[in-house]
JSON list of N, CA and C in Angstrom, two decimals:
[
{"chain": "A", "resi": 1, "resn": "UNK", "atom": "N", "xyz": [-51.04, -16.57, 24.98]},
{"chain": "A", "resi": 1, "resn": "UNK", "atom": "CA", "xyz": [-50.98, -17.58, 23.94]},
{"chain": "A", "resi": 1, "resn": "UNK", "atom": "C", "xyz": [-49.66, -18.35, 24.01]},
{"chain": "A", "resi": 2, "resn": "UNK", "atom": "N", "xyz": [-48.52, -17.62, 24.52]},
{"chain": "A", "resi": 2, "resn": "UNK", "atom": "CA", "xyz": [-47.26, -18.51, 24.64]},
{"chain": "A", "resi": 2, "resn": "UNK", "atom": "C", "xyz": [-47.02, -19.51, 25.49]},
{"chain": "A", "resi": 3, "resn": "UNK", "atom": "N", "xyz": [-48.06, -18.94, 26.69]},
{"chain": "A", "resi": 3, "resn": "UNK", "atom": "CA", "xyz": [-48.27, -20.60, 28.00]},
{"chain": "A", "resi": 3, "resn": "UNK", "atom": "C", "xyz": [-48.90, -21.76, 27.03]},
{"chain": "A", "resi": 4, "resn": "UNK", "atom": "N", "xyz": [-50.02, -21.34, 26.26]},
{"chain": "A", "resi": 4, "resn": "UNK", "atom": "CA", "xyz": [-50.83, -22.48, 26.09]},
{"chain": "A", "resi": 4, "resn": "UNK", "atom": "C", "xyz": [-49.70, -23.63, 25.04]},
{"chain": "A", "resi": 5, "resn": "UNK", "atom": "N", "xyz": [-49.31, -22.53, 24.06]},
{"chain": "A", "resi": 5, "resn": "UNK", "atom": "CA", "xyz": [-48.34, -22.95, 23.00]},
{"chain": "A", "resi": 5, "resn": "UNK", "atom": "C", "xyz": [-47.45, -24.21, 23.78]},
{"chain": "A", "resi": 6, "resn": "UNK", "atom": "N", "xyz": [-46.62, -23.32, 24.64]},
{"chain": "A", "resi": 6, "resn": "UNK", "atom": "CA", "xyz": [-45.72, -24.04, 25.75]},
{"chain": "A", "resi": 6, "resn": "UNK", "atom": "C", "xyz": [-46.16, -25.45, 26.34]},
{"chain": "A", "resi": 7, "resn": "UNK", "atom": "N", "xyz": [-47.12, -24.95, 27.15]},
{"chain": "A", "resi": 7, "resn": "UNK", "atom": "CA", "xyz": [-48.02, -26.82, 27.05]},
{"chain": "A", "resi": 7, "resn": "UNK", "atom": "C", "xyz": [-48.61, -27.18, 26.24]},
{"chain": "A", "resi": 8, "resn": "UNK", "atom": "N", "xyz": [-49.02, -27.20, 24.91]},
{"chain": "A", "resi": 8, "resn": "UNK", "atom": "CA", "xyz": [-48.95, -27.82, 23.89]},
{"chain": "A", "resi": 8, "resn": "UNK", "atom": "C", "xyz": [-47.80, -28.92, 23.32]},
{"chain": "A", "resi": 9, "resn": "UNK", "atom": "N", "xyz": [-46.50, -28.28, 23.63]},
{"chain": "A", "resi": 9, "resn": "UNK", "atom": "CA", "xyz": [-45.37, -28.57, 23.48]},
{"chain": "A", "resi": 9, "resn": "UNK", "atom": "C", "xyz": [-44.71, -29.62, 24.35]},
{"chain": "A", "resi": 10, "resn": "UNK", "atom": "N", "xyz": [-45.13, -29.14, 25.65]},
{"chain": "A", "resi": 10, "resn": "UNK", "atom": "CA", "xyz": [-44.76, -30.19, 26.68]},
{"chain": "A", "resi": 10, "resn": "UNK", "atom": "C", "xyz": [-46.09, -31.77, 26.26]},
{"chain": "A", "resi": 11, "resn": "UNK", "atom": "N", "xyz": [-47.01, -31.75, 26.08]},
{"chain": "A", "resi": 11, "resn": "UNK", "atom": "CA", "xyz": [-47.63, -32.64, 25.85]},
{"chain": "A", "resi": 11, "resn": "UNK", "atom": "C", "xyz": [-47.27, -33.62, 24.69]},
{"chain": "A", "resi": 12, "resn": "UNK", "atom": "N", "xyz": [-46.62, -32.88, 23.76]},
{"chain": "A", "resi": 12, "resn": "UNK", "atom": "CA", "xyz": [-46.42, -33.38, 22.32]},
{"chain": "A", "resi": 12, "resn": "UNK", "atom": "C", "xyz": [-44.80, -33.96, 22.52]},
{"chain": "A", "resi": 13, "resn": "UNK", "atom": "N", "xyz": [-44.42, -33.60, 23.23]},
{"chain": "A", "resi": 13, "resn": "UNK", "atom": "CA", "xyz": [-42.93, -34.41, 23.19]},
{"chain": "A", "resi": 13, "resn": "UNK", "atom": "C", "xyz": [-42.80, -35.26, 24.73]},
{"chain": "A", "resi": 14, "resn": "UNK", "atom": "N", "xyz": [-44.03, -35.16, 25.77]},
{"chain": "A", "resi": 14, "resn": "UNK", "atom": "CA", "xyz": [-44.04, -36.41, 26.73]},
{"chain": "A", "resi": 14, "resn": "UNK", "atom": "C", "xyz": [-44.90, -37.24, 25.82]},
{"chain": "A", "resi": 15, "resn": "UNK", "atom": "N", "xyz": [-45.80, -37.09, 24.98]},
{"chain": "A", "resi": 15, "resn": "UNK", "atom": "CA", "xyz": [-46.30, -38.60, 24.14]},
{"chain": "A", "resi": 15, "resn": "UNK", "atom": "C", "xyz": [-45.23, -39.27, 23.20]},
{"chain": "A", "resi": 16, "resn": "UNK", "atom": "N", "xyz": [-44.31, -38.19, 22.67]},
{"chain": "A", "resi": 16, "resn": "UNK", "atom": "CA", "xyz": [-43.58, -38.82, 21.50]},
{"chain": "A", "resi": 16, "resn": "UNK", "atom": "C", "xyz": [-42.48, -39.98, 22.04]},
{"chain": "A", "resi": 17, "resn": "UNK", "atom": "N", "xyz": [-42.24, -38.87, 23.25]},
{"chain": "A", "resi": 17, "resn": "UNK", "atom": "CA", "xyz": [-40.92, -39.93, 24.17]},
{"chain": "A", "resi": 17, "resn": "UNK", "atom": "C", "xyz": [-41.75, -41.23, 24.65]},
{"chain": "A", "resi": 18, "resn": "UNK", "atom": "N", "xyz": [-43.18, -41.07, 24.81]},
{"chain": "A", "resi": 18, "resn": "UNK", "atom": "CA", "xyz": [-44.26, -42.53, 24.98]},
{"chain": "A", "resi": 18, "resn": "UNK", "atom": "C", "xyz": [-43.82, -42.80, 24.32]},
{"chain": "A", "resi": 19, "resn": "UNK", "atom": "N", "xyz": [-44.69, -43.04, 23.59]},
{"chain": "A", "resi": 19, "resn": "UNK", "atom": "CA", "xyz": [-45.51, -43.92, 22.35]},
{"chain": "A", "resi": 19, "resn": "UNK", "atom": "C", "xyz": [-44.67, -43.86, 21.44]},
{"chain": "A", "resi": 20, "resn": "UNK", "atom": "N", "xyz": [-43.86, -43.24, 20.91]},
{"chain": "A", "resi": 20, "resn": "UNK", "atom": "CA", "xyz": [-43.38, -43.38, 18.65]},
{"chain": "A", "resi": 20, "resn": "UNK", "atom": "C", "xyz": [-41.88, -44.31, 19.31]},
{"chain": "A", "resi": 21, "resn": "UNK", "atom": "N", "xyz": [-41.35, -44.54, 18.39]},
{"chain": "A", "resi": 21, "resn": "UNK", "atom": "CA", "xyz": [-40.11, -45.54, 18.70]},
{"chain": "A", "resi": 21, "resn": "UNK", "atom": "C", "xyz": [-38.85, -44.62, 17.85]},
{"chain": "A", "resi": 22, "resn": "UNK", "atom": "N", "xyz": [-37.89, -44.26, 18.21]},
{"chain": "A", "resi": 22, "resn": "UNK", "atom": "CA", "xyz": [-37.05, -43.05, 18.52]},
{"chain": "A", "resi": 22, "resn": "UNK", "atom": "C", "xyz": [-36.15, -43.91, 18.31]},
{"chain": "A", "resi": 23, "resn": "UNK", "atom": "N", "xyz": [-34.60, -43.27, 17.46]},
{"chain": "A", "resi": 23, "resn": "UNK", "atom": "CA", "xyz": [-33.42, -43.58, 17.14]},
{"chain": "A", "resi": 23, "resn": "UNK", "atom": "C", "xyz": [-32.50, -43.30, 18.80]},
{"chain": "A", "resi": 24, "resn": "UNK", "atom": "N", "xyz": [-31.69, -43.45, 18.99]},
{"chain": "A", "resi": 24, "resn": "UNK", "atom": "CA", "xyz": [-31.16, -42.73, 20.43]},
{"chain": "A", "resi": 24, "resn": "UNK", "atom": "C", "xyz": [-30.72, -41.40, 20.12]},
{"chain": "A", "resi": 25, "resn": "UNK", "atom": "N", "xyz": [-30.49, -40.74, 19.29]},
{"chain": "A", "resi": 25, "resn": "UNK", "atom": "CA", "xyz": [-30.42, -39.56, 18.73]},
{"chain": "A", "resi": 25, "resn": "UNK", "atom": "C", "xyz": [-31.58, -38.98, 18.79]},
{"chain": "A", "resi": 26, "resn": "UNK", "atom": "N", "xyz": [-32.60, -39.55, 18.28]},
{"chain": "A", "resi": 26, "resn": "UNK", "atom": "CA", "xyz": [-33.89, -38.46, 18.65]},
{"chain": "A", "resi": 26, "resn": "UNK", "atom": "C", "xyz": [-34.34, -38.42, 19.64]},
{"chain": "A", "resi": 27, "resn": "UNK", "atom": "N", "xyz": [-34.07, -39.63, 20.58]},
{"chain": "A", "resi": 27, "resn": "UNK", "atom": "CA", "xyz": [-34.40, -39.13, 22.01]},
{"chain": "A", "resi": 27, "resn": "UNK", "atom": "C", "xyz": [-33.82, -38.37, 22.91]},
{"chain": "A", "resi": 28, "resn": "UNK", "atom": "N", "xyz": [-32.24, -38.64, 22.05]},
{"chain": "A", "resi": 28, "resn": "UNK", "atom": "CA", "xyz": [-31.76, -37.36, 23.26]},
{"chain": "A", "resi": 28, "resn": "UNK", "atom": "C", "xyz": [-31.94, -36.15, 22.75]},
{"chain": "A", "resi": 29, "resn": "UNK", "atom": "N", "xyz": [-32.55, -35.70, 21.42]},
{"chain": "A", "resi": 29, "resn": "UNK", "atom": "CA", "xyz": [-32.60, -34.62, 21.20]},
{"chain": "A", "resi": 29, "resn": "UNK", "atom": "C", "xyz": [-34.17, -34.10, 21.66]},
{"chain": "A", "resi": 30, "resn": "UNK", "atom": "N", "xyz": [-34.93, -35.01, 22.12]},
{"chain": "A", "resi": 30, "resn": "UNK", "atom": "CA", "xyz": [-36.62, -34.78, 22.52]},
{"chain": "A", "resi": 30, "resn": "UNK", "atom": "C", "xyz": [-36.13, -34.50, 24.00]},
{"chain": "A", "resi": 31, "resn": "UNK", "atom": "N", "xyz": [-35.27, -35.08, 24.47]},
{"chain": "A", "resi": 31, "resn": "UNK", "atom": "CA", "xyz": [-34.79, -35.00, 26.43]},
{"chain": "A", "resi": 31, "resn": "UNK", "atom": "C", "xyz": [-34.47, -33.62, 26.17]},
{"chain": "A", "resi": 32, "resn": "UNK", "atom": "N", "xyz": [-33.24, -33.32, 25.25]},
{"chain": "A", "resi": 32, "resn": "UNK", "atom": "CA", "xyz": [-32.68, -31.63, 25.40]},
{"chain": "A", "resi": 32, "resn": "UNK", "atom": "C", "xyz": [-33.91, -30.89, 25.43]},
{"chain": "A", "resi": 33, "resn": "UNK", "atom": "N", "xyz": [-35.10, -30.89, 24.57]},
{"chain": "A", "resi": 33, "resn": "UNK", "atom": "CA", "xyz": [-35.64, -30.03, 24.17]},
{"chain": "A", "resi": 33, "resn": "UNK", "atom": "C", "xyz": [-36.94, -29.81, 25.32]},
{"chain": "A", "resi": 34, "resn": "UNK", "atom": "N", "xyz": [-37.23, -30.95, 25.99]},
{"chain": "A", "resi": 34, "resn": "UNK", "atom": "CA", "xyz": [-38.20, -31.23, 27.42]},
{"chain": "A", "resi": 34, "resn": "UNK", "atom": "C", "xyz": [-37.14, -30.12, 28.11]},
{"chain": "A", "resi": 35, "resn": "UNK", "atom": "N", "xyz": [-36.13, -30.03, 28.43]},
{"chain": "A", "resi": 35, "resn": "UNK", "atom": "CA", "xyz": [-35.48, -29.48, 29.37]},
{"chain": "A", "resi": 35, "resn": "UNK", "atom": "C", "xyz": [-35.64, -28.03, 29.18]},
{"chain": "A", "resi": 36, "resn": "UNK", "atom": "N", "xyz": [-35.31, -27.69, 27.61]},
{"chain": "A", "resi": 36, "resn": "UNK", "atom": "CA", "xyz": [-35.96, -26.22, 27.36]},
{"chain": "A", "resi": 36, "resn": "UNK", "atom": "C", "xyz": [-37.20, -25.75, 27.87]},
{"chain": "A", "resi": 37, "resn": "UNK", "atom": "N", "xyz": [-37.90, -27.16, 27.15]},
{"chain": "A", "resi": 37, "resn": "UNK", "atom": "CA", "xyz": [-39.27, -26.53, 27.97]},
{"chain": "A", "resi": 37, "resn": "UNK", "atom": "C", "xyz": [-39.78, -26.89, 29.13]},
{"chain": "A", "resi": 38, "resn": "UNK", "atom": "N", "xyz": [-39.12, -27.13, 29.95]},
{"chain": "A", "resi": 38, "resn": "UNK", "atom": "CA", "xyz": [-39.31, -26.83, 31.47]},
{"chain": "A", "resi": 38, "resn": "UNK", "atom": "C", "xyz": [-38.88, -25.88, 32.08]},
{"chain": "A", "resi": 39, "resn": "UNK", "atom": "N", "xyz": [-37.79, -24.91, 31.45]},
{"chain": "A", "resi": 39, "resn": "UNK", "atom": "CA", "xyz": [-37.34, -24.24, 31.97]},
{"chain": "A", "resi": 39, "resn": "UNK", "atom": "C", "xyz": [-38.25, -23.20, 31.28]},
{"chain": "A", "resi": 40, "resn": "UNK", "atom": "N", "xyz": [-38.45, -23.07, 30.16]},
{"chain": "A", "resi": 40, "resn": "UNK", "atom": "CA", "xyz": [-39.99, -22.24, 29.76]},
{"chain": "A", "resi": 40, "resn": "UNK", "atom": "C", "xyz": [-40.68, -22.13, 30.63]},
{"chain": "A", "resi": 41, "resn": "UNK", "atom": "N", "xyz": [-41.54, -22.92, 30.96]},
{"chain": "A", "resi": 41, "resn": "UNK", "atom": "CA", "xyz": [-42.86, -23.18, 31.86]},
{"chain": "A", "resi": 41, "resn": "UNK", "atom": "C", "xyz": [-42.39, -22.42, 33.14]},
{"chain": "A", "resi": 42, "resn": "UNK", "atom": "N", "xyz": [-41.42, -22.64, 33.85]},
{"chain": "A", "resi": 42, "resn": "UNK", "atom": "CA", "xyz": [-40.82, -22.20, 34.91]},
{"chain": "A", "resi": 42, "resn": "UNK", "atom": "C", "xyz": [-40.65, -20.13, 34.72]},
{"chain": "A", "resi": 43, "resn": "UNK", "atom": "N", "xyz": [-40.16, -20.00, 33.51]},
{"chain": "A", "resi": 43, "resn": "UNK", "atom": "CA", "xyz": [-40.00, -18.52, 33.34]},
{"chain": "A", "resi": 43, "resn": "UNK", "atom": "C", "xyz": [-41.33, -18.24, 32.87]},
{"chain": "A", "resi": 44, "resn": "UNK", "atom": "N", "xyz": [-42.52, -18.58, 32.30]},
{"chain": "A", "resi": 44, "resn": "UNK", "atom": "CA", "xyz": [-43.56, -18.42, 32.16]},
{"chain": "A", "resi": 44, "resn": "UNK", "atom": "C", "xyz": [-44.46, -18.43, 33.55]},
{"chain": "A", "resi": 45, "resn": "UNK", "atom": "N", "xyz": [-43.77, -18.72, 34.19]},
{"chain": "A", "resi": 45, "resn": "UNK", "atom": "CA", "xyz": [-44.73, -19.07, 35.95]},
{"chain": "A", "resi": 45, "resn": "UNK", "atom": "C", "xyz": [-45.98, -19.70, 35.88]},
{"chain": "A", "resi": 46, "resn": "UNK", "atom": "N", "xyz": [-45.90, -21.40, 35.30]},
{"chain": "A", "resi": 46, "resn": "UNK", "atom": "CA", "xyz": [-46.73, -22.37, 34.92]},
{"chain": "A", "resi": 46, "resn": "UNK", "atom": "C", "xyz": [-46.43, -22.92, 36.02]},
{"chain": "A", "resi": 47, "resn": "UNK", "atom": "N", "xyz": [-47.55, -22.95, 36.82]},
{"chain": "A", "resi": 47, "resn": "UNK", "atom": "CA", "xyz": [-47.69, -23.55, 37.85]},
{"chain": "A", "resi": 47, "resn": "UNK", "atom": "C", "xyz": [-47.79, -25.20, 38.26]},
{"chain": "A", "resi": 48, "resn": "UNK", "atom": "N", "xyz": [-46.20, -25.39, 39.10]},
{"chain": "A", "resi": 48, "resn": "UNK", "atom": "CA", "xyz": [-46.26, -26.35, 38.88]},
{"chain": "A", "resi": 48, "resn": "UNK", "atom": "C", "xyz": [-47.09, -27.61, 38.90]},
{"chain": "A", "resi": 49, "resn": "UNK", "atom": "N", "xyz": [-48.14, -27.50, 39.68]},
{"chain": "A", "resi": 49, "resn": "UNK", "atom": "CA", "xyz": [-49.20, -28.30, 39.49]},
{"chain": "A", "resi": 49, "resn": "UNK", "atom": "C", "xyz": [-49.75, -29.21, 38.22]},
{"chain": "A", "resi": 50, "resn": "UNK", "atom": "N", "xyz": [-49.69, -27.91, 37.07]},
{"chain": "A", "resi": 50, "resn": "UNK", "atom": "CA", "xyz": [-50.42, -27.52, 35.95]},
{"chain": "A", "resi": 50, "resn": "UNK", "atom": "C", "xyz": [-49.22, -28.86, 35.10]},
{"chain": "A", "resi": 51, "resn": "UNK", "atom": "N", "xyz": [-47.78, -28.31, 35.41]},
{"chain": "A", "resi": 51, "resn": "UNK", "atom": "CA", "xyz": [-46.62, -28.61, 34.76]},
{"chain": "A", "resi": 51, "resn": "UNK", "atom": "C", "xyz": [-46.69, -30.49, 35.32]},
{"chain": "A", "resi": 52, "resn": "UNK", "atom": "N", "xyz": [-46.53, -30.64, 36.41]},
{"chain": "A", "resi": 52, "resn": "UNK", "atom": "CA", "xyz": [-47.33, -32.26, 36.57]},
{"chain": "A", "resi": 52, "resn": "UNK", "atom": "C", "xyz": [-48.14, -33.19, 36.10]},
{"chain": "A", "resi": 53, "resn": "UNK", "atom": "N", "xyz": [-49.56, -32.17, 35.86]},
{"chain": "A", "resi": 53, "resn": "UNK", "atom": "CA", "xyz": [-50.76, -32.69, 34.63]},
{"chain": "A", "resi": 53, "resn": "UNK", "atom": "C", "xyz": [-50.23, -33.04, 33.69]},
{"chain": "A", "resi": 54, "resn": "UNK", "atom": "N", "xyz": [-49.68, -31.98, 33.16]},
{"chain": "A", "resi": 54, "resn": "UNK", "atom": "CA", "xyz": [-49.08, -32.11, 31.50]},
{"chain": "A", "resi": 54, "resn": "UNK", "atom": "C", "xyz": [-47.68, -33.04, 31.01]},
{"chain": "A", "resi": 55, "resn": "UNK", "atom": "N", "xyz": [-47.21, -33.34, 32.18]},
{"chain": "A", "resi": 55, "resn": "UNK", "atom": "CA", "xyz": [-46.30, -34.91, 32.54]},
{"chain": "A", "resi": 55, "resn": "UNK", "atom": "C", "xyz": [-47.25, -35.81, 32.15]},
{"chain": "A", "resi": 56, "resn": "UNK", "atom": "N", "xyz": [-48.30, -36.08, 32.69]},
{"chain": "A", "resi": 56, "resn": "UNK", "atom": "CA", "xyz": [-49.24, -36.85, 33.26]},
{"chain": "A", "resi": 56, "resn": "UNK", "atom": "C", "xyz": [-49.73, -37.40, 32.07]},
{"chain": "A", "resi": 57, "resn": "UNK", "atom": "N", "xyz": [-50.38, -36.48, 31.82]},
{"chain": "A", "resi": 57, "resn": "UNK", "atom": "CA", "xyz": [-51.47, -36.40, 30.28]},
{"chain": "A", "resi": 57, "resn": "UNK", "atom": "C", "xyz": [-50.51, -36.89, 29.52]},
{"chain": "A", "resi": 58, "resn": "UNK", "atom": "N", "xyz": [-49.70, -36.21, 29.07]},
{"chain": "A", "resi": 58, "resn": "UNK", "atom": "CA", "xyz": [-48.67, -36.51, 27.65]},
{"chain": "A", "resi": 58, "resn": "UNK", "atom": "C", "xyz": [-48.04, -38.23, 27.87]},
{"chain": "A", "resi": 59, "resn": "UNK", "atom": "N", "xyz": [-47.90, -38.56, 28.84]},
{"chain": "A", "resi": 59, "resn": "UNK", "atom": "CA", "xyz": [-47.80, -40.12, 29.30]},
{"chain": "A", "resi": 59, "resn": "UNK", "atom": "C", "xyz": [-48.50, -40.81, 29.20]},
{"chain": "A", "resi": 60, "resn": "UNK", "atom": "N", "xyz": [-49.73, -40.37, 28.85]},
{"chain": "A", "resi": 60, "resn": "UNK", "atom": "CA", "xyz": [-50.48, -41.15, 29.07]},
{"chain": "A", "resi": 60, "resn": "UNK", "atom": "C", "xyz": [-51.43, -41.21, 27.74]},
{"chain": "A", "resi": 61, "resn": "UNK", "atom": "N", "xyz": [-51.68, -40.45, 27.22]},
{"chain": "A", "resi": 61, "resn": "UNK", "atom": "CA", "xyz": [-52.19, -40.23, 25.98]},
{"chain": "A", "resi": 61, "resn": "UNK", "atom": "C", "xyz": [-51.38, -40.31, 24.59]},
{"chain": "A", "resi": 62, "resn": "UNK", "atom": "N", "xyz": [-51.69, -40.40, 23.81]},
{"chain": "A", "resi": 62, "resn": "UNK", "atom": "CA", "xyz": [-50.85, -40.63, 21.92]},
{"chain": "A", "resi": 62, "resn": "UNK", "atom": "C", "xyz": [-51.37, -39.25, 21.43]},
{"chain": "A", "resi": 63, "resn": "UNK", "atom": "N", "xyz": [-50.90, -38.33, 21.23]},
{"chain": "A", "resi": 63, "resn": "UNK", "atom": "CA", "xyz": [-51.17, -37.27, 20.97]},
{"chain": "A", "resi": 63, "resn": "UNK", "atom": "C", "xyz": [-51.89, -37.15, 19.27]},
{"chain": "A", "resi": 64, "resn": "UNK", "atom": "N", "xyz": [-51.17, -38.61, 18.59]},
{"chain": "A", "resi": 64, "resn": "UNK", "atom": "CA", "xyz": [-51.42, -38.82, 17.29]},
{"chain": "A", "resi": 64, "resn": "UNK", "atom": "C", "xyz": [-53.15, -39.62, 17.28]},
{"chain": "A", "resi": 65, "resn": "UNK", "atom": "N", "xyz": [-53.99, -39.56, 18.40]},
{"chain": "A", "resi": 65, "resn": "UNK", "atom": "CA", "xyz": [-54.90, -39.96, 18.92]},
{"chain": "A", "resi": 65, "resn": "UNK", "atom": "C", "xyz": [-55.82, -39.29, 19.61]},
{"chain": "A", "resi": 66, "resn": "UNK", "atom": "N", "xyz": [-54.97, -37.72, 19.74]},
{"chain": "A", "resi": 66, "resn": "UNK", "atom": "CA", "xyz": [-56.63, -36.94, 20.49]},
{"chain": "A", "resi": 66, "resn": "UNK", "atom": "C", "xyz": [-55.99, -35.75, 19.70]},
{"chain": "A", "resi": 67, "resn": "UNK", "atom": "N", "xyz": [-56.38, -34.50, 20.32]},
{"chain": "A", "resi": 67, "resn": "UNK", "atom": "CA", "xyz": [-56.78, -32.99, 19.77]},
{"chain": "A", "resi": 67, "resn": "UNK", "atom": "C", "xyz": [-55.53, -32.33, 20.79]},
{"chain": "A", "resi": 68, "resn": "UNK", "atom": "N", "xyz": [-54.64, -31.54, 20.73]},
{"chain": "A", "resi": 68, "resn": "UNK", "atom": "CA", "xyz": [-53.87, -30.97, 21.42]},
{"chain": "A", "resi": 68, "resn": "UNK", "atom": "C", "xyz": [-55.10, -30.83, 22.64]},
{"chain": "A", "resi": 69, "resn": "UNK", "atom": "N", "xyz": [-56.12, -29.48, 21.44]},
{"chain": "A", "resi": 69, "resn": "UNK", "atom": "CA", "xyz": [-56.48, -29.15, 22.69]},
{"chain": "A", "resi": 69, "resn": "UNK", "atom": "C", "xyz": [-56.88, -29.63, 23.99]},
{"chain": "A", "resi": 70, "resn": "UNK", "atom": "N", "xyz": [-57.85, -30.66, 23.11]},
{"chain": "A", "resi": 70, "resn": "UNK", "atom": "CA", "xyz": [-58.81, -31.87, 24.14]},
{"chain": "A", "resi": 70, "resn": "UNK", "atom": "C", "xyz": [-57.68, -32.41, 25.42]},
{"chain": "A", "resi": 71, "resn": "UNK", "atom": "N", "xyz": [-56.60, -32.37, 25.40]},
{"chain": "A", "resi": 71, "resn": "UNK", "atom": "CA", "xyz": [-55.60, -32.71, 26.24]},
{"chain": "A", "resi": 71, "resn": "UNK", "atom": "C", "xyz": [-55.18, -32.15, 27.14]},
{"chain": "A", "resi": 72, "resn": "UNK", "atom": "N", "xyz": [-54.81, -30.79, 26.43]},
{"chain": "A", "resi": 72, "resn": "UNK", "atom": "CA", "xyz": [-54.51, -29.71, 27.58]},
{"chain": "A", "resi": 72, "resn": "UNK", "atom": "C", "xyz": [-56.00, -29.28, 28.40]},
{"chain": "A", "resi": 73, "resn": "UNK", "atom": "N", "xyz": [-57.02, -29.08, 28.13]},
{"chain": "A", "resi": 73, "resn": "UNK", "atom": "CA", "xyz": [-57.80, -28.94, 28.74]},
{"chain": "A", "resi": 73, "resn": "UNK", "atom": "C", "xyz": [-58.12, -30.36, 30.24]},
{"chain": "A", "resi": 74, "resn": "UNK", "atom": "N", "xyz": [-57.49, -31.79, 29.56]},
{"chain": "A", "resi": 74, "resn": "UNK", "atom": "CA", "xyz": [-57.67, -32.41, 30.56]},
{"chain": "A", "resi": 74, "resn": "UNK", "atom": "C", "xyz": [-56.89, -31.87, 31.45]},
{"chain": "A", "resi": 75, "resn": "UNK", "atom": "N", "xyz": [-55.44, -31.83, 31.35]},
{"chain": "A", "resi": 75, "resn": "UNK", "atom": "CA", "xyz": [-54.54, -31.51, 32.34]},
{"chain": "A", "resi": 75, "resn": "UNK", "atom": "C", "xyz": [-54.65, -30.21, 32.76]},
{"chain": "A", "resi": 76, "resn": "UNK", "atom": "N", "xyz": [-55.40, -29.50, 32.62]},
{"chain": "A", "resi": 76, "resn": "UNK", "atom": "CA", "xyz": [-56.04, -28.31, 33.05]},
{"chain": "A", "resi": 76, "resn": "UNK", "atom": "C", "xyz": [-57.14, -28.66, 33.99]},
{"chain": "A", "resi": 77, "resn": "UNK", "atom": "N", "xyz": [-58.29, -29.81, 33.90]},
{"chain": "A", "resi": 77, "resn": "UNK", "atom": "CA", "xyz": [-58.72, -29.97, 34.81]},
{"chain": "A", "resi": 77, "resn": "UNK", "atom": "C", "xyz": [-58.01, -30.92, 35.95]},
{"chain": "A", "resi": 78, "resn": "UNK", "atom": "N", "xyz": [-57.44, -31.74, 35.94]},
{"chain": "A", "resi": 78, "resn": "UNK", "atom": "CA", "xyz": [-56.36, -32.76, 36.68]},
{"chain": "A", "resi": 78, "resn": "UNK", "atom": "C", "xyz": [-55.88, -31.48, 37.55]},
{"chain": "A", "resi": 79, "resn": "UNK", "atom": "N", "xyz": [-55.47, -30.45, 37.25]},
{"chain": "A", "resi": 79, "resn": "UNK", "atom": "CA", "xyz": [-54.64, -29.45, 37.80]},
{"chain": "A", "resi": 79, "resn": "UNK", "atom": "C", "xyz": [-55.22, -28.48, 38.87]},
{"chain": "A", "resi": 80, "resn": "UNK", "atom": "N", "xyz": [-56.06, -27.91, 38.31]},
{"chain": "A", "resi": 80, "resn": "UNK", "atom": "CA", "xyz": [-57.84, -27.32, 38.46]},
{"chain": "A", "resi": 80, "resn": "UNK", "atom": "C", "xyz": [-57.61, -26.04, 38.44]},
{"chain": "A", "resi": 81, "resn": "UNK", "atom": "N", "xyz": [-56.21, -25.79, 37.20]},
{"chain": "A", "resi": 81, "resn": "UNK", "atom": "CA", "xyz": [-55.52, -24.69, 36.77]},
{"chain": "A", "resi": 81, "resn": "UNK", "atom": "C", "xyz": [-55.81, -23.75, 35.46]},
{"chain": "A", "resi": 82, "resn": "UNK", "atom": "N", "xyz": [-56.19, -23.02, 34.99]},
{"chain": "A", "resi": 82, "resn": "UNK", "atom": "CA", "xyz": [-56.16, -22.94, 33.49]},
{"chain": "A", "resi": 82, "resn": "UNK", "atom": "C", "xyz": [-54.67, -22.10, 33.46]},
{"chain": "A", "resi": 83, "resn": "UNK", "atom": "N", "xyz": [-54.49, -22.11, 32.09]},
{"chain": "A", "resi": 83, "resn": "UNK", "atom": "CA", "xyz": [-53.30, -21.22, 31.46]},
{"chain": "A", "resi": 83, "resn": "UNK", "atom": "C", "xyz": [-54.14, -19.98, 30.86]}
]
């Protein structure tokens, strides 16, 4: 449950750094916190493939516009990985 959580997370802060319009303070505090969670994903042994998708997806999608899940499951297939 902590991988999925984890890319949940990565999806929700590559759309926010999209799409919402950010003080420069909150973006560098959304950059610090991407960095945490990459280094998550990495100690979780989220394959990077998987970790690409979920670049991908979260870029590309408004998270305030679909279903976590419905998302991660794309970048789960993009990947052809599950968590």
């Amino acid at each position: 449950m902590e991988k999925v959580n984890t890319c949940k997370a990565v999806l929700t802060v590559m759309s926010v750094l999209t799409f919402q319009r950010l003080t420069k303070e909150e973006r560098e505090a959304e950059h610090k916190n991407m960095d945490g969670l990459i280094e998550a994903m990495d100690r979780q042994r989220i394959p990077w493939k998987l970790q690409n998708a979920l670049f991908y997806i979260g870029e590309h999608y408004d998270v305030r516009a679909w279903y976590l899940d419905q998302l991660l499951h794309m970048a789960q297939q993009r990947a052809g990985v599950e968590v």
